[in-house]
C-alpha positions as CSV (number, residue, x, y, z in Angstrom):
1,R,0.0,0.0,0.0
2,L,2.9,2.4,0.7
3,D,4.1,2.2,-2.9
4,T,0.6,3.1,-4.1
5,V,0.5,6.1,-1.7
6,F,3.9,7.4,-2.8
7,H,2.9,6.9,-6.5
8,A,-0.2,8.9,-5.9
9,L,1.8,11.7,-4.2
10,S,4.3,11.8,-7.0
11,D,2.1,13.8,-9.2
12,A,1.7,17.6,-8.6
13,T,-2.0,17.6,-9.7
14,R,-2.8,14.9,-7.2
15,R,-1.0,16.8,-4.4
16,R,-3.0,19.9,-5.3
17,I,-6.2,17.9,-5.1
18,I,-5.2,16.6,-1.6
19,A,-4.5,20.2,-0.5
20,E,-7.9,21.2,-1.7
21,L,-9.6,18.4,0.1
22,A,-7.6,19.1,3.3
23,R,-9.5,22.4,3.4
24,C,-12.9,20.8,2.9
25,S,-14.8,18.0,1.2
26,Q,-15.9,19.0,-2.3
27,P,-18.0,17.7,-5.2
28,V,-15.9,16.5,-8.1
29,T,-17.1,19.4,-10.3
30,E,-16.0,22.0,-7.8
31,L,-12.8,20.2,-7.1
32,A,-12.0,20.3,-10.8
33,L,-12.5,24.1,-11.3
34,P,-9.0,25.3,-10.5
35,F,-7.4,22.8,-12.8
36,S,-6.8,23.4,-16.6
37,I,-7.5,19.7,-17.4
38,S,-10.7,18.0,-18.4
39,L,-13.2,16.4,-16.0
40,P,-12.3,12.9,-17.2
41,A,-8.6,13.6,-16.5
42,I,-9.5,14.8,-13.0
43,S,-11.5,11.7,-12.5
44,K,-8.5,9.5,-13.4
45,H,-6.4,11.4,-10.8
46,L,-9.2,10.8,-8.3
47,D,-9.2,7.1,-9.1
48,V,-5.4,6.9,-8.3
49,L,-6.0,8.8,-5.0
50,E,-8.9,6.5,-4.1
51,R,-6.9,3.3,-4.8
52,A,-4.1,4.7,-2.6
53,G,-6.7,5.2,0.2
54,L,-6.2,9.0,0.2
55,L,-9.7,9.9,-0.6
56,R,-13.2,8.5,-0.4
57,R,-16.1,9.4,-2.8
58,E,-19.7,9.5,-1.7
59,R,-22.7,9.7,-4.0
60,D,-25.1,12.6,-3.4
61,G,-27.8,12.2,-6.1
62,R,-26.0,12.6,-9.4
63,F,-23.0,14.2,-7.8
64,Q,-20.0,12.7,-6.2
65,R,-18.4,14.4,-3.1
66,C,-14.8,13.7,-2.3
67,H,-13.4,13.5,1.2
68,L,-9.8,13.3,2.3
69,T,-8.9,10.1,4.2
70,A,-5.7,10.7,6.2
71,D,-4.9,7.1,7.3
72,A,-2.7,6.4,4.2
73,L,-0.9,9.7,4.8
74,D,-0.3,8.7,8.4
75,E,1.3,5.5,7.2
76,A,3.6,7.4,4.7
77,S,4.5,10.0,7.4
78,A,5.4,7.2,9.8
79,F,7.7,5.6,7.2
80,I,9.4,8.9,6.5
81,E,9.7,9.7,10.3
82,R,11.5,6.4,10.9
83,Y,14.4,7.5,8.7
84,R,14.4,11.2,9.8
85,A,16.9,10.6,12.6
86,Y,19.2,8.6,10.3
87,W,19.3,11.4,7.7
88,Q,19.5,14.2,10.3
89,T,22.5,12.5,11.9
90,N,24.2,12.0,8.6
91,L,23.6,15.6,7.5
92,D,24.8,16.9,10.9
93,Q,28.0,14.8,10.5
94,L,28.5,16.2,7.0
95,A,28.0,19.7,8.2
96,A,30.5,19.2,11.1
97,F,33.0,17.8,8.6
98,V,32.6,20.6,6.1
99,E,32.6,23.3,8.7
100,G,35.2,21.7,10.9
101,P,38.7,23.0,11.8
102,A,40.2,21.5,8.6
103,A,37.7,23.2,6.3
104,P,39.9,26.2,5.4
105,A,42.8,23.8,4.5
106,R,40.5,21.7,2.3
107,A,39.2,24.8,0.6
108,K,42.7,25.9,-0.3
109,K,43.6,22.4,-1.7
110,A,40.4,22.5,-3.7
111,K,41.3,25.8,-5.4
112,K,44.7,24.4,-6.6
């Protein structure tokens, strides 16, 4: 499921749709208004988001209303958070190396 979530998040249009739904649930027709793509194209993006568990559609007469479902985002966030300490430690060590006492000497050697 995590692969499906990251695939869904890899597209800028789908991330914008998620941002819109984070503000409030919306009918598909309203959700499509700010985008310069066709309603069928929006529907395909919604299908991807729905398969990833990022949104839920509900029928309201002949309209469909979309709701953000955050469970899948929680799973992706937890995955990223597990590795944050690892990357932070490595970046801190890199900064200490680059900014350390030998940094001016390394800079002089690099210029030669």
